[in-house]
């Protein structure tokens, strides 16, 4: 059998994903750990609670890969399970999280379907459970008890209520830049989706200023950068990626902005993930004669 | 504009600057594909046409006696070959003198040569010497140009006069400093010859992509390699194409590259001094990206054999496709290898460049899904 005996070096594939998550984890540690400790809201050991979920997800991935794939380390499409932990509220019940992440990662390895985005379903299911248990709240203890007067720079750097690592626009942008250095990363998707979303937001706020309520822009941008670019659930043809990104941005406006559902961007991503294989098939047909 | 990519190479190779000659083989093996001898005789001279089929003539590269028929391999296919034993006298066929005064004379003279179809064009505006070798590490054309610069430039000038062309180019990659320096010193003597230096990109040497880059119409352009020019020189001077070949040997075991000058139709096993044999080595003909794996014991060196690569056997573990789409993005003809793999349909347009497999992060051998012959 004839094959290629020269390979493009992809040794930096893993390193780029680890580097890209680092700014967000460090900021999560700082905002929901170090600041709270310095202001005497939490004890020393609780500083590390924000990163507990990411580290736990990493360990679960290692265990499952060892059992199923007989390999030590992460597979190429495992990184979404690290990034999904950045969207969680600080007060997420750890036991529920561990059970659910174990079930969903195992299912993700076994289920071949490209239509059901399991990481999004995991997040939505976790939120529903927290809501039913009356512990659905993104505020940390300082945000819940004290009053704040955030300026634009505060918001830009992440001083707002939101998921663990999903509040800082600056670090999300940094994550995007780092990920874009990886040649396999689908950088078109966050670029088109973000520009479209922000553009539509501006247009709508000019014409319907009273209709627009937007409180989780950071989550939206982070979803575009890390979850919407998931290899399995996003299109691989560039033209299909552009249509996917436009649809994602429009649906985010619909579910997140116009209807003010905080998790609306996840619902939008769930729907566009179902459409993603059809978008690829549309352009594959054009290519059939080549 | 078509996007081409640079292939990153390991630069730790030691390249031998001298050409190594191996021009006295004991035997040569001429492919004998269910047809008869041109002439019923036993003694052959260099240049004698021994056998031919519809597309190719096989002329002897040595003088000697016909011995018997044996099975050899060519591109991994077992074929019959006529064996001629070398008498080491280097007797050549007698070539009658001819006059070439114009293009029609030239074309009628080379009518039997394999290059006739390439050269038989009217209204040619430019001729290009394409000295770019796309396959990484291969130095065959580079050495040919380096060792025969004057001959090649003189012949190029002669062709320019015959075809009455105004623009004539020698095209090189920007990393071929030795040839660039030599040509810059000599090219001034030739009025209509210019040097074009292109970026080191894989497939820029492909004729179609090269003409696109230079913005020339293929109907008005003749593209020749340094090897083609040498074949033309030989044909005009001697009445037969070159009986010798340059062969690059790239040894990944000791990180050395050398170029040999060998007689055509020699068995690779006769070059055991230069190509070490080990059952744990893998031998690839004509490139790491688009080449084929061969068995060196019975393989013969034909006209298409430009380079051989010696590697350690390594098991590349294929992982499942992650849907990154990189294979589709890098394909120069936008064939969509992933679609071909999923739908199990081959592509008739694929040029087997290997770029899709080169970039695949899952180590999938996409070549076997694109071309039926790669599956065997």
XYZ file of C-alpha atoms in Angstrom:
666
model
C 0.000 0.000 0.000
C 1.364 3.408 -0.969
C 1.345 6.094 1.661
C 3.068 9.295 2.700
C 6.300 8.941 4.678
C 6.683 12.578 5.652
C 4.356 14.104 8.226
C 3.621 17.662 9.183
C 4.762 18.070 12.763
C 1.733 18.367 14.981
C 3.526 17.886 18.265
C 2.403 21.337 19.309
C -1.287 20.425 18.878
C -1.790 19.536 22.548
C 0.469 22.290 23.832
C -1.521 24.965 22.008
C -4.794 23.808 23.574
C -3.236 23.675 27.061
C -1.710 27.145 26.553
C -5.001 28.566 25.329
C -6.964 27.428 28.389
C -4.311 28.718 30.783
C -5.255 32.453 30.715
C -8.889 31.601 31.442
C -8.035 29.226 34.299
C -5.630 31.705 35.836
C -8.270 34.428 35.660
C -10.893 32.055 37.153
C -8.480 31.324 39.997
C -7.870 35.031 40.491
C -11.447 36.334 40.290
C -13.247 33.523 42.127
C -10.407 32.457 44.430
C -7.588 34.856 45.208
C -9.664 38.074 45.402
C -12.264 36.392 47.664
C -9.502 35.075 49.939
C -7.775 38.460 50.126
C -11.088 40.060 51.098
C -11.630 37.290 53.662
C -14.725 35.785 52.055
C -13.228 32.278 51.789
C -10.550 30.141 53.402
C -7.165 29.347 51.849
C -8.152 25.908 50.570
C -11.201 27.311 48.736
C -8.960 29.435 46.509
C -8.544 26.371 44.306
C -12.240 25.553 43.974
C -12.543 27.371 40.586
C -9.954 25.082 38.995
C -11.235 21.935 40.718
C -13.760 21.261 37.945
C -11.204 21.601 35.119
C -8.673 19.391 36.884
C -11.382 16.795 37.657
C -12.487 16.777 34.032
C -8.859 16.262 32.981
C -8.459 13.303 35.345
C -11.748 11.721 34.188
C -10.565 12.068 30.560
C -7.248 10.395 31.387
C -9.018 7.483 33.110
C -11.544 6.968 30.314
C -8.854 7.175 27.608
C -6.758 4.634 29.482
C -9.721 2.217 29.691
C -11.183 2.758 26.198
C -8.291 3.821 23.973
C -5.485 2.172 25.990
C -3.580 5.475 25.856
C -2.292 7.922 28.426
C -3.194 11.479 27.492
C -5.927 13.389 25.729
C -7.219 12.611 22.260
C -7.443 15.313 19.610
C -11.125 16.114 20.229
C -11.158 15.843 24.049
C -10.413 19.501 24.756
C -14.051 20.579 24.765
C -14.494 18.690 28.067
C -11.882 20.935 29.682
C -13.305 24.126 28.227
C -16.922 23.288 29.204
C -15.928 23.549 32.879
C -15.180 27.261 32.376
C -18.882 27.947 31.813
C -20.029 26.471 35.129
C -21.271 28.520 38.077
C -18.868 28.521 41.025
C -21.482 26.926 43.256
C -21.988 23.857 41.054
C -22.485 20.732 43.141
C -19.252 18.754 42.742
C -20.815 15.296 43.081
C -23.434 15.979 40.402
C -20.704 17.419 38.167
C -18.425 14.381 38.498
C -21.208 11.854 37.843
C -22.491 13.766 34.821
C -19.071 14.432 33.268
C -18.130 10.782 33.616
C -21.369 9.660 31.894
C -21.128 12.234 29.115
C -17.445 11.722 28.281
C -18.026 7.956 28.079
C -21.052 8.511 25.856
C -19.075 10.917 23.662
C -16.486 8.201 23.022
C -19.123 5.650 22.077
C -21.750 7.656 20.222
C -20.773 8.163 16.580
C -23.542 10.639 15.846
C -22.420 14.057 14.622
C -25.802 15.632 15.305
C -26.057 15.517 19.104
C -23.579 17.912 20.719
C -23.042 16.152 24.021
C -20.963 18.884 25.673
C -23.839 21.363 25.200
C -26.414 18.876 26.488
C -24.170 18.254 29.494
C -24.081 21.985 30.300
C -27.835 22.453 29.834
C -28.677 19.346 31.877
C -26.390 20.491 34.692
C -28.071 23.902 34.720
C -31.529 22.311 34.827
C -30.479 20.149 37.788
C -29.001 23.152 39.615
C -32.183 25.102 38.913
C -34.320 22.313 40.339
C -32.086 22.173 43.420
C -32.433 25.943 43.848
C -28.676 26.463 43.507
C -28.576 28.010 40.054
C -26.578 31.172 40.653
C -23.510 32.553 38.828
C -22.593 35.033 41.578
C -19.670 34.295 43.833
C -19.973 35.166 47.510
C -18.560 38.664 47.071
C -20.827 39.444 44.121
C -23.826 38.145 46.101
C -23.192 40.234 49.209
C -21.408 43.406 48.153
C -22.406 46.116 45.714
C -20.250 47.111 42.707
C -19.877 49.880 40.275
C -18.193 48.339 37.245
C -16.765 50.519 34.529
C -16.049 49.419 30.946
C -12.495 48.363 31.754
C -13.738 46.181 34.616
C -16.153 44.477 32.249
C -13.446 44.066 29.612
C -11.105 42.442 32.100
C -13.887 40.217 33.478
C -15.196 41.842 36.613
C -18.797 40.763 36.059
C -21.101 37.939 37.050
C -20.728 34.860 34.892
C -19.217 31.390 34.500
C -15.875 30.499 36.073
C -13.718 31.467 33.100
C -16.300 33.104 30.857
C -16.335 36.747 31.907
C -13.170 38.358 30.593
C -13.371 39.523 26.962
C -9.650 40.202 27.021
C -8.667 36.653 28.016
C -11.218 35.125 25.661
C -9.626 37.116 22.835
C -6.184 35.918 23.981
C -7.449 32.325 23.951
C -8.667 32.828 20.381
C -5.296 34.197 19.287
C -3.434 31.268 20.857
C -5.816 28.697 19.351
C -5.515 30.356 15.929
C -1.830 29.424 15.821
C -2.969 25.800 15.488
C -3.452 25.062 11.778
C -6.324 22.649 12.490
C -8.357 25.069 14.605
C -11.494 26.265 12.758
C -10.778 29.949 13.248
C -13.314 31.127 10.677
C -16.205 30.140 12.939
C -15.578 32.403 15.961
C -14.480 35.238 13.707
C -17.632 35.257 11.561
C -19.984 34.441 14.438
C -18.583 37.147 16.739
C -18.572 39.870 14.083
C -22.124 38.963 13.022
C -23.387 38.785 16.575
C -21.859 42.090 17.657
C -22.977 43.747 14.436
C -26.571 42.548 14.882
C -26.485 43.592 18.531
C -25.417 47.114 17.583
C -28.056 47.385 14.852
C -30.812 46.090 17.139
C -29.792 48.366 19.995
C -30.027 51.375 17.660
C -33.511 50.498 16.413
C -34.919 48.685 19.463
C -33.030 50.027 22.482
C -35.629 48.838 24.961
C -35.761 45.316 23.581
C -32.118 44.514 24.135
C -30.918 43.006 27.394
C -27.505 41.390 27.280
C -25.711 40.204 30.341
C -23.489 37.341 29.289
C -21.540 38.538 26.262
C -18.453 36.808 27.656
C -20.195 33.424 27.647
C -21.367 33.982 24.083
C -17.880 34.827 22.837
C -16.285 31.935 24.707
C -18.872 29.508 23.255
C -17.961 30.743 19.768
C -14.234 30.377 20.433
C -14.142 26.967 22.127
C -17.401 25.031 21.776
C -18.661 26.102 18.361
C -15.288 25.065 16.865
C -15.550 21.527 18.194
C -14.169 19.238 15.455
C -16.962 16.665 15.559
C -19.962 18.993 15.682
C -18.911 21.813 13.373
C -18.589 21.766 9.568
C -15.230 21.062 7.971
C -15.826 22.893 4.669
C -15.067 26.638 4.929
C -18.210 27.787 3.107
C -20.314 25.580 5.382
C -18.488 27.042 8.394
C -19.447 30.559 7.313
C -23.135 29.655 7.004
C -22.959 27.785 10.315
C -21.428 30.838 12.016
C -24.053 33.197 10.590
C -26.869 30.899 11.731
C -25.273 30.562 15.156
C -25.049 34.323 15.600
C -28.655 34.862 14.463
C -29.945 32.140 16.799
C -27.913 33.562 19.664
C -29.658 36.903 19.115
C -32.978 35.078 19.097
C -32.464 32.935 22.205
C -30.106 35.035 24.243
C -30.901 38.643 23.481
C -34.499 38.902 22.344
C -35.822 36.285 24.751
C -33.268 36.983 27.510
C -32.518 33.349 28.255
C -29.116 33.353 30.004
C -28.146 29.970 28.524
C -29.618 30.922 25.144
C -26.271 30.653 23.338
C -26.122 26.956 24.264
C -29.582 26.363 22.814
C -28.440 28.167 19.654
C -25.331 25.985 19.457
C -27.351 22.801 19.992
C -29.578 23.657 17.022
C -26.747 24.685 14.684
C -24.789 21.526 15.612
C -27.726 19.459 14.325
C -27.586 21.412 11.052
C -23.789 21.192 10.693
C -23.561 17.804 8.879
C -26.253 18.935 6.416
C -24.257 22.061 5.608
C -21.219 19.940 4.785
C -23.309 17.587 2.622
C -24.614 20.595 0.685
C -21.091 21.549 -0.411
C -19.866 17.963 -0.761
C -22.418 17.456 -3.529
C -20.792 20.277 -5.500
C -17.484 18.508 -5.213
C -18.750 15.094 -6.348
C -17.432 15.296 -9.914
C -13.812 16.079 -8.952
C -4.826 32.292 -6.738
C -4.139 28.665 -5.845
C -2.573 28.295 -2.392
C 0.584 26.191 -2.188
C 2.375 25.078 0.963
C 5.945 24.802 2.073
C 7.066 21.393 3.319
C 9.195 21.740 6.451
C 12.327 19.653 6.225
C 14.967 18.356 8.570
C 18.140 20.194 7.547
C 20.602 17.875 9.231
C 21.396 15.960 6.054
C 24.929 15.825 4.723
C 24.804 16.262 0.950
C 27.678 14.844 -1.053
C 28.664 17.572 -3.561
C 30.196 15.172 -6.082
C 28.398 13.021 -8.588
C 29.170 9.333 -8.135
C 29.418 7.340 -11.368
C 28.256 3.772 -11.693
C 28.488 3.234 -15.420
C 29.834 -0.305 -15.680
C 27.085 -2.657 -14.618
C 27.441 -6.338 -15.402
C 23.924 -6.592 -16.795
C 20.968 -4.465 -17.793
C 17.340 -5.585 -17.797
C 15.114 -4.260 -20.579
C 11.347 -4.526 -20.034
C 9.911 -7.065 -22.470
C 6.169 -6.736 -22.435
C 4.691 -9.498 -24.656
C 6.209 -8.200 -27.870
C 9.037 -9.365 -30.013
C 12.536 -8.081 -30.523
C 12.895 -5.282 -33.041
C 15.719 -7.202 -34.673
C 16.539 -10.845 -34.347
C 20.111 -10.460 -33.137
C 22.242 -11.179 -30.122
C 24.821 -8.395 -30.094
C 23.645 -4.907 -29.266
C 25.324 -1.519 -29.177
C 24.475 1.474 -26.996
C 21.392 3.098 -28.490
C 20.090 0.021 -30.331
C 16.318 -0.212 -29.935
C 15.757 -3.657 -28.495
C 11.993 -3.734 -27.887
C 9.118 -1.318 -28.124
C 5.455 -1.115 -27.268
C 2.867 1.451 -28.328
C 4.198 4.258 -26.120
C 7.797 3.480 -25.408
C 10.985 2.278 -26.991
C 13.597 0.471 -24.919
C 17.082 0.987 -26.215
C 20.165 -0.618 -24.787
C 22.244 1.500 -22.414
C 25.304 -0.748 -22.745
C 26.944 -2.730 -25.502
C 26.875 -6.471 -25.073
C 25.169 -9.729 -25.746
C 21.595 -10.785 -25.214
C 21.502 -13.557 -22.654
C 18.067 -14.650 -21.569
C 14.762 -13.507 -20.106
C 14.253 -13.074 -16.388
C 11.520 -11.764 -14.120
C 12.162 -8.395 -12.518
C 9.966 -5.797 -10.850
C 9.108 -2.363 -12.163
C 7.013 -0.164 -9.847
C 6.424 -3.298 -7.791
C 4.875 -5.143 -10.729
C 6.576 -8.317 -11.891
C 7.501 -8.151 -15.568
C 9.696 -10.067 -17.974
C 13.011 -8.474 -18.899
C 15.624 -9.186 -21.553
C 19.060 -9.406 -20.020
C 22.044 -7.978 -21.888
C 25.477 -8.796 -20.549
C 27.974 -5.944 -20.682
C 31.075 -6.410 -22.870
C 32.455 -3.120 -21.435
C 33.397 -1.916 -24.942
C 30.861 0.950 -24.965
C 30.110 0.446 -28.670
C 27.528 2.958 -29.866
C 25.215 2.918 -32.873
C 26.445 4.848 -35.892
C 24.413 7.995 -36.229
C 24.216 9.443 -39.758
C 24.947 13.154 -39.970
C 21.976 15.398 -40.377
C 21.336 19.060 -40.871
C 18.842 20.889 -38.784
C 18.162 24.209 -40.410
C 14.719 24.968 -39.119
C 11.983 23.810 -36.790
C 10.444 21.404 -39.314
C 13.815 19.666 -39.775
C 14.162 19.367 -36.020
C 10.659 18.000 -35.495
C 10.957 15.479 -38.312
C 14.274 14.304 -36.893
C 12.967 13.717 -33.356
C 9.656 12.228 -34.506
C 10.469 8.845 -32.940
C 11.521 10.312 -29.603
C 9.159 10.351 -26.593
C 9.521 14.150 -26.349
C 8.029 14.729 -29.804
C 4.518 15.334 -28.447
C 5.819 17.962 -26.053
C 7.848 19.726 -28.724
C 5.360 19.552 -31.590
C 3.603 22.852 -30.948
C 2.960 25.773 -33.256
C 2.972 29.450 -32.275
C 5.137 28.899 -29.246
C 5.806 32.172 -27.450
C 8.044 30.960 -24.661
C 10.058 27.962 -23.570
C 10.645 27.265 -19.915
C 13.289 25.104 -18.323
C 11.576 23.889 -15.199
C 14.431 22.869 -12.921
C 12.166 22.625 -9.884
C 11.944 19.254 -8.230
C 8.913 19.124 -5.972
C 9.695 16.016 -3.954
C 11.577 17.044 -0.810
C 15.234 15.936 -0.529
C 15.449 14.842 -4.182
C 18.337 16.534 -6.031
C 18.267 14.795 -9.420
C 17.275 17.758 -11.615
C 19.363 20.124 -9.533
C 22.508 18.068 -10.129
C 21.693 17.638 -13.796
C 21.527 21.389 -14.208
C 24.611 21.969 -12.079
C 26.818 19.466 -13.937
C 25.625 20.360 -17.437
C 24.877 24.075 -17.238
C 26.728 25.102 -20.378
C 25.322 22.277 -22.507
C 21.791 22.933 -21.273
C 21.988 26.680 -21.847
C 23.487 26.226 -25.330
C 20.749 23.785 -26.300
C 18.140 26.057 -24.793
C 19.439 28.892 -26.922
C 19.309 26.630 -29.979
C 15.668 25.745 -29.248
C 14.819 29.418 -28.791
C 16.199 30.171 -32.242
C 14.313 27.248 -33.806
C 11.008 28.242 -32.239
C 11.714 31.957 -32.607
C 10.599 32.672 -29.060
C 11.082 35.982 -27.299
C 10.648 35.061 -23.675
C 12.542 32.116 -22.300
C 12.917 31.268 -18.692
C 14.889 29.065 -16.383
C 12.867 28.527 -13.212
C 14.445 27.643 -9.887
C 13.464 27.613 -6.219
C 14.976 30.241 -3.950
C 16.885 27.643 -1.879
C 19.024 26.407 -4.804
C 21.843 28.841 -4.209
C 24.489 26.915 -6.137
C 22.486 26.846 -9.354
C 21.262 30.405 -8.905
C 24.833 31.674 -8.580
C 26.029 29.678 -11.605
C 23.138 30.776 -13.784
C 23.429 34.416 -12.802
C 27.054 34.315 -13.970
C 26.294 32.635 -17.288
C 22.841 33.757 -18.300
C 23.977 37.182 -19.459
C 25.447 35.600 -22.576
C 22.014 34.516 -23.765
C 19.856 37.424 -24.882
C 16.433 35.968 -24.481
C 16.963 33.812 -21.421
C 15.851 35.020 -18.015
C 16.088 33.474 -14.588
C 12.962 33.272 -12.437
C 13.352 32.423 -8.774
C 10.250 31.172 -6.998
C 9.400 30.562 -3.349
C 10.071 27.132 -1.991
C 6.550 25.695 -2.169
C 5.487 22.128 -2.763
C 3.945 21.583 -6.228
C 5.224 24.844 -7.733
C 7.155 22.556 -10.098
C 3.944 20.953 -11.349
C 3.586 22.190 -14.918
C -0.021 23.309 -14.574
C 0.573 25.249 -11.350
C 3.827 26.718 -12.628
C 2.173 28.138 -15.730
C -0.609 29.546 -13.564
C 1.928 31.236 -11.339
C 3.811 32.691 -14.305
C 0.563 33.527 -16.074
C 1.340 31.703 -19.325
C -0.987 29.748 -21.593
C 0.032 26.090 -21.896
C -0.817 26.114 -25.619
C 1.829 28.777 -26.268
C 4.448 27.423 -23.873
C 6.810 24.489 -23.920
C 7.969 23.349 -20.501
C 11.044 21.153 -20.368
C 13.053 19.785 -17.484
C 16.876 19.693 -17.486
C 16.520 15.941 -18.132
C 14.373 16.636 -21.198
C 17.029 19.000 -22.549
C 19.748 16.382 -21.991
C 17.593 13.798 -23.800
C 17.183 16.184 -26.740
C 20.947 16.829 -26.833
C 21.638 13.109 -26.839
C 19.046 12.402 -29.470
C 20.366 15.081 -31.815
C 24.024 14.119 -31.278
C 23.738 10.343 -31.085
C 20.339 9.306 -32.441
C 19.045 8.034 -29.084
C 17.892 9.456 -25.742
C 20.241 9.470 -22.764
C 21.350 6.008 -21.719
C 22.421 7.292 -18.316
C 20.352 8.544 -15.415
C 20.935 10.605 -12.321
C 19.549 8.984 -9.207
C 19.315 10.655 -5.785
C 19.834 8.344 -2.842
C 18.417 9.768 0.385
C 19.471 7.720 3.351
C 17.535 8.533 6.511
C 19.519 5.969 8.472
C 22.796 7.892 8.333
C 21.316 11.245 7.187
C 23.251 11.381 3.929
C 22.217 12.329 0.414
C 24.191 11.531 -2.709
C 23.496 11.578 -6.417
C 24.581 8.722 -8.655
C 25.015 8.648 -12.403
C 23.925 5.170 -13.493
C 23.119 3.333 -16.682
C 19.419 2.878 -17.361
C 17.807 -0.505 -16.721
C 20.309 -1.538 -14.085
C 18.954 -3.576 -11.169
C 18.969 -1.708 -7.883
C 20.645 -4.648 -6.192
C 23.802 -3.903 -8.268
C 24.085 -0.621 -6.336
C 24.435 -2.398 -2.994
C 27.534 -0.335 -2.218
C 25.397 2.810 -2.247
C 22.015 1.413 -1.175
C 22.465 -0.689 1.972
C 20.119 -3.617 2.312
C 18.406 -4.477 5.589
C 15.102 -6.272 6.078
C 14.109 -3.612 8.603
C 14.499 -0.809 6.074
C 11.782 0.564 3.834
C 12.681 1.659 0.278
C 10.594 4.322 -1.412
C 10.846 5.215 -5.106
C 10.449 8.830 -6.219
C 9.481 10.613 -3.065
C 8.174 10.509 0.463
C 4.926 12.260 -0.469
C 3.958 10.724 -3.812
C 6.356 7.800 -4.159
C 5.835 4.059 -3.986
C 7.325 1.431 -1.717
C 9.534 -1.018 -3.626
C 11.469 -4.226 -3.108
C 15.067 -3.372 -3.955
C 16.154 -6.890 -4.818
C 14.420 -7.103 -8.188
C 13.521 -3.510 -9.040
C 15.108 -1.989 -12.143
C 15.962 1.641 -12.810
C 13.809 2.857 -15.672
C 13.433 6.315 -17.163
C 10.978 7.448 -14.472
C 13.177 6.477 -11.527
C 14.587 9.701 -10.074
C 15.213 9.035 -6.414
C 15.230 6.362 -3.753
C 14.632 6.890 -0.040
C 15.885 4.549 2.677
C 13.956 4.666 5.948
C 13.541 2.648 9.096
C 10.328 0.663 9.325
C 7.905 2.566 11.511
C 4.346 1.752 12.336
C 2.220 4.812 11.897
C -0.873 4.414 13.991
C -3.956 5.699 12.208
C -6.501 7.368 14.454
C -10.088 8.142 13.570
C -10.880 11.202 11.487
C -11.551 14.246 13.677
C -13.410 16.218 10.975
C -10.873 19.073 10.939
C -11.204 19.527 7.157
C -7.493 20.220 6.664
C -7.200 17.644 3.857
C -9.831 19.516 1.872
C -8.261 22.913 2.549
C -4.786 21.895 1.381
C -5.807 19.877 -1.690
C -4.552 21.915 -4.681
C -7.409 20.595 -6.832
C -10.075 20.862 -4.099
C -10.957 17.190 -4.383
C -12.176 16.637 -0.772
C -10.306 13.523 0.343
C -12.548 13.170 3.411
C -15.619 12.854 1.223
C -13.815 10.261 -0.945
C -12.871 8.300 2.176
C -16.413 8.365 3.597
C -18.153 7.609 0.304
C -15.516 5.043 -0.808
C -15.226 6.573 -4.287
C -11.929 7.195 -6.073
C -11.034 10.448 -7.812
C -10.036 10.559 -11.465
C -8.461 14.023 -11.106
C -6.236 13.390 -8.083
C -2.552 14.009 -8.908
C -1.433 11.912 -5.921
C 0.649 14.722 -4.419
C 0.206 13.354 -0.868
C -0.481 16.749 0.736
C -3.731 15.557 2.339
C -1.990 12.702 4.130
C 0.975 14.932 5.012
C -1.259 17.340 6.938
C -3.732 14.835 8.402
C -3.494 15.060 12.220
C -4.872 11.528 12.580
C -2.165 9.942 10.362
C -4.799 8.609 7.967
C -3.363 7.335 4.678
C -5.736 9.277 2.425
C -3.818 8.291 -0.733
C -5.393 4.840 -0.696
C -8.906 6.351 -0.781
C -8.151 8.637 -3.720
C -6.344 6.339 -6.146
C -7.143 2.659 -6.638
C -3.484 1.790 -7.367
C -2.421 3.055 -3.944
C -4.580 0.516 -2.179
C -2.548 -2.497 -3.359
